[in-house]
Coordinates of C-alpha atoms in Angstrom, one line a residue:
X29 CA 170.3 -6.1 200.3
X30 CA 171.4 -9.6 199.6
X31 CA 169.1 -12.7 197.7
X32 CA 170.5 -15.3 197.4
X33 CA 169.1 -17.5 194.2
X34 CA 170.4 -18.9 190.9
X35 CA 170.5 -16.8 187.9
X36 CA 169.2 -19.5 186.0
X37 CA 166.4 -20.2 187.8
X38 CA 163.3 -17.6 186.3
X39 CA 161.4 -18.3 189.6
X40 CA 164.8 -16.8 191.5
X41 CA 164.9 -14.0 189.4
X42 CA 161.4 -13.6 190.1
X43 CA 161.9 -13.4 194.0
X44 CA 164.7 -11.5 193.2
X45 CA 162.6 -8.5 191.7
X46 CA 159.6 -8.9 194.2
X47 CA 162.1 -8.3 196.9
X48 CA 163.8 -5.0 194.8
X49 CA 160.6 -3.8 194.2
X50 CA 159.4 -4.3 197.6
X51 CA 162.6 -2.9 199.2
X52 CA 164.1 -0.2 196.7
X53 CA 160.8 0.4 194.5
X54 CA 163.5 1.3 191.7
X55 CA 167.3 0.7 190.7
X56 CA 169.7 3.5 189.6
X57 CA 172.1 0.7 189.1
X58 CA 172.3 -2.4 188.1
X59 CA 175.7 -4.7 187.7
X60 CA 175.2 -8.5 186.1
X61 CA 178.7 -9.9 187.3
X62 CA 177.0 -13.5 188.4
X63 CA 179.1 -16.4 186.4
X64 CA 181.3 -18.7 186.3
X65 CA 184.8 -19.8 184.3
X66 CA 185.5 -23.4 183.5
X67 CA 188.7 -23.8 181.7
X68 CA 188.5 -27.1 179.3
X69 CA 189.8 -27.9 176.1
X70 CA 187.8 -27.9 173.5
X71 CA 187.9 -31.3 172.8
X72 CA 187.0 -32.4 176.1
X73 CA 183.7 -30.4 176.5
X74 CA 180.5 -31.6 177.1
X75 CA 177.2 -30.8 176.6
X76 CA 177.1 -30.4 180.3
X77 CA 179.7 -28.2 180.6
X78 CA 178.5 -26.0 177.8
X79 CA 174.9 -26.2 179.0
X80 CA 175.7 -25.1 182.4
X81 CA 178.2 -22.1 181.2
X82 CA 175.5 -20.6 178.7
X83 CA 172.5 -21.3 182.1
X84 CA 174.2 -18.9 183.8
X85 CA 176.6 -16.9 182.4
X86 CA 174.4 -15.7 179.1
X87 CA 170.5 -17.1 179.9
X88 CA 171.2 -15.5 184.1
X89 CA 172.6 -12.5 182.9
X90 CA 169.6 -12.0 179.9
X91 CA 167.1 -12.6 182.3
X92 CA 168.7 -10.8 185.7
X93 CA 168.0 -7.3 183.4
X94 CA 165.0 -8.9 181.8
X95 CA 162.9 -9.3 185.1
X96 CA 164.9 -5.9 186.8
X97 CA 164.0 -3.8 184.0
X98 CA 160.5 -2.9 185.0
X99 CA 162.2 -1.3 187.8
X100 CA 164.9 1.1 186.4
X101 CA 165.2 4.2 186.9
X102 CA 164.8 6.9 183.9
X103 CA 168.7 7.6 183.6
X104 CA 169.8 4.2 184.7
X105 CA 172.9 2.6 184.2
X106 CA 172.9 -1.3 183.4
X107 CA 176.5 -2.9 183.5
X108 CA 177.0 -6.5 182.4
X109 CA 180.7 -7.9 182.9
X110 CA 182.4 -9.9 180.2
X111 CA 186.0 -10.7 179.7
X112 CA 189.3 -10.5 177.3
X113 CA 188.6 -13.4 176.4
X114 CA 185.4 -12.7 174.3
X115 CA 188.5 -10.6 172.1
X116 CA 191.5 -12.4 172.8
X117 CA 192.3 -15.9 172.1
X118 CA 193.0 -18.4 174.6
X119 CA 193.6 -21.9 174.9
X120 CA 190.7 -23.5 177.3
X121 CA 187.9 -21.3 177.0
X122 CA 186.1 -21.7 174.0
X123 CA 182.7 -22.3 176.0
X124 CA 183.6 -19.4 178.6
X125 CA 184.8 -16.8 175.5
X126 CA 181.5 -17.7 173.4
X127 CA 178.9 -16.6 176.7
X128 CA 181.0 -13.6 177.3
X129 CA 181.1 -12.6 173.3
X130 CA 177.2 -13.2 173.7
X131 CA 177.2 -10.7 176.7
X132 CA 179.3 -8.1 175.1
X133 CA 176.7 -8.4 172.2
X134 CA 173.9 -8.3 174.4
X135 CA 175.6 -5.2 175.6
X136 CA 174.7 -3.4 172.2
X137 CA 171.7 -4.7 171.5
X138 CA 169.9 -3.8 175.1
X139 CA 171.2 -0.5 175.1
X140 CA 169.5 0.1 171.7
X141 CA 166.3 -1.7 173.1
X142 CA 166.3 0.5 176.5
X143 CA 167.7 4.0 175.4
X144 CA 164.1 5.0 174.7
X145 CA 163.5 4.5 178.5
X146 CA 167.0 6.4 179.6
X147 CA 168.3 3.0 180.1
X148 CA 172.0 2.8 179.2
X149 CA 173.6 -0.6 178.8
X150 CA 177.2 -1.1 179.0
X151 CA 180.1 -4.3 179.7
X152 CA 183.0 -4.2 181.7
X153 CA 185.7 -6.6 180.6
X154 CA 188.0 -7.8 183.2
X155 CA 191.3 -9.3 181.9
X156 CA 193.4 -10.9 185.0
X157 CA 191.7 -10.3 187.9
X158 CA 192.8 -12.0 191.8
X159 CA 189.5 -13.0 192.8
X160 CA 190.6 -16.4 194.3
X161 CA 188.5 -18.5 191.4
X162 CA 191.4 -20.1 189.8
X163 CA 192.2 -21.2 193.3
X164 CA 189.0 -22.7 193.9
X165 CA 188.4 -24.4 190.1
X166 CA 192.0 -25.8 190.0
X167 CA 194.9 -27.6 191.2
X168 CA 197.9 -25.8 193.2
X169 CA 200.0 -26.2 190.4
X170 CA 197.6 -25.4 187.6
X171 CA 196.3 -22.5 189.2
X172 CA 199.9 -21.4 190.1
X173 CA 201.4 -21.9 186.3
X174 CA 198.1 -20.0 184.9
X175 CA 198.7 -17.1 187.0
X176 CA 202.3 -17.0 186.2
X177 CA 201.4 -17.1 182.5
X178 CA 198.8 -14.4 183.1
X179 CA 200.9 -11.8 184.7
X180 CA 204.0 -12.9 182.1
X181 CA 201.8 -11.8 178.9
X182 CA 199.8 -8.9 180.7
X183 CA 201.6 -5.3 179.7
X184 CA 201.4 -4.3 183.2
X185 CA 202.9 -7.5 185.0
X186 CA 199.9 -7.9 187.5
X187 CA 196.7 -9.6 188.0
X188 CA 194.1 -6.5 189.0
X189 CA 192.0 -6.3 192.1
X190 CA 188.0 -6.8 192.4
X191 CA 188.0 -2.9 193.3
X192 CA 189.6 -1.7 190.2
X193 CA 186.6 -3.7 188.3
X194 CA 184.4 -2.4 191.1
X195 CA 185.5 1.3 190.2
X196 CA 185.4 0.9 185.9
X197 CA 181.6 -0.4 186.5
X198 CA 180.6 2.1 188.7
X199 CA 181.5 4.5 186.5
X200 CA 180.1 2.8 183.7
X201 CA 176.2 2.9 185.4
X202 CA 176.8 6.3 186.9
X203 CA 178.9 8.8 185.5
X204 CA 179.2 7.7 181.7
X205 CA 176.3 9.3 180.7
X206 CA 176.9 10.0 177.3
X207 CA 178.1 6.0 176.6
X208 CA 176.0 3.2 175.5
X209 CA 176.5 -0.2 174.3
X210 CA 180.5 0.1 175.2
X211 CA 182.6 -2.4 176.1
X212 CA 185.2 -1.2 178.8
X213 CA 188.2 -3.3 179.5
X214 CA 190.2 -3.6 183.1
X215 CA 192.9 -5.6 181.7
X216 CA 196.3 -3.8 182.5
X217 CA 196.6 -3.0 178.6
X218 CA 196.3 -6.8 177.9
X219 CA 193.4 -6.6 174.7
X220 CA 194.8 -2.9 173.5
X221 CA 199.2 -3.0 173.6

């Protein structure tokens, strides 16, 4: 089932979970991977920028389990996905590493709020992954030198795939039963060597 809406839109998120609940009734699994990365220094970051960022990578993902969690499933796994950079420093992404520190918070703090209901609540914390947004949010060159850099300071000299992120969150909302409020990372070693 697709929707397509805005995460930070509440009237979205509202069709979002009239549709679930019409179609599914209830969710075994739910995965908040909706966001977006903008790369500016510091000193050149607006209001706008930072607004935007914390719309709909913290406020989207907060209220995508928010309105969903009416319909989850006793035993349900909730995965929200957060990055190395909420534990690594890096230049360019003080907006982007603050949302993603909220989500790995939010992390904790939902799991303690759902576990009552059987609701676990866990992140997944891609490092470099090939997803084709560096492509699409910068220059040739930029995108090209980033990557490079990436794949130089990663312990396992590669960007990783969608499906390896795929495979760590599926886990996470299925077969981790025991495991709440973790943060898992898919990083090739990057935030642990």
């Amino acid at each position: 089932m697709a929707v397509r809406g805005d995460v930070a839109s509440l009237p979205d998120l509202d069709a979002l979970a009239d549709r679930v609940k019409g179609e599914l009734g209830t969710i075994d699994a739910l995965f908040v991977n909706a966001g977006i990365a903008t790369l500016t220094p510091f000193e050149s970051t607006t209001e706008e920028m930072y607004d935007e960022l914390f719309a709909i990578n913290v406020k989207g993902a907060y209220f995508t389990v928010r309105k969903l969690a009416p319909l989850l499933a006793t035993g349900a796994g909730v995965v929200l996905t957060t990055s190395v950079a909420n534990v690594i420093g890096m230049v360019d992404t003080s907006v982007y590493a603050a949302g993603k520190a909220a989500l790995r918070s939010m992390a904790r703090s939902l799991s303690r709020e759902l576990l009552p209901r059987g609701i676990r609540v866990n992140a997944v914390s891609p490092g470099p992954i090939d997803t084709g947004i560096l492509d699409a949010t910068m220059t040739e060159e930029d995108a090209e030198r980033f990557k490079a850099q990436r794949v130089a300071d990663n312990p396992m000299r590669r960007f990783g795939t969608p499906d390896e992120v795929a495979r760590a969150a599926a886990f996470l909302a299925f077969d981790a039963t025991y495991t709440a409020g973790a943060e898992f990372a898919v990083d090739g070693g990057a935030t642990q060597l």
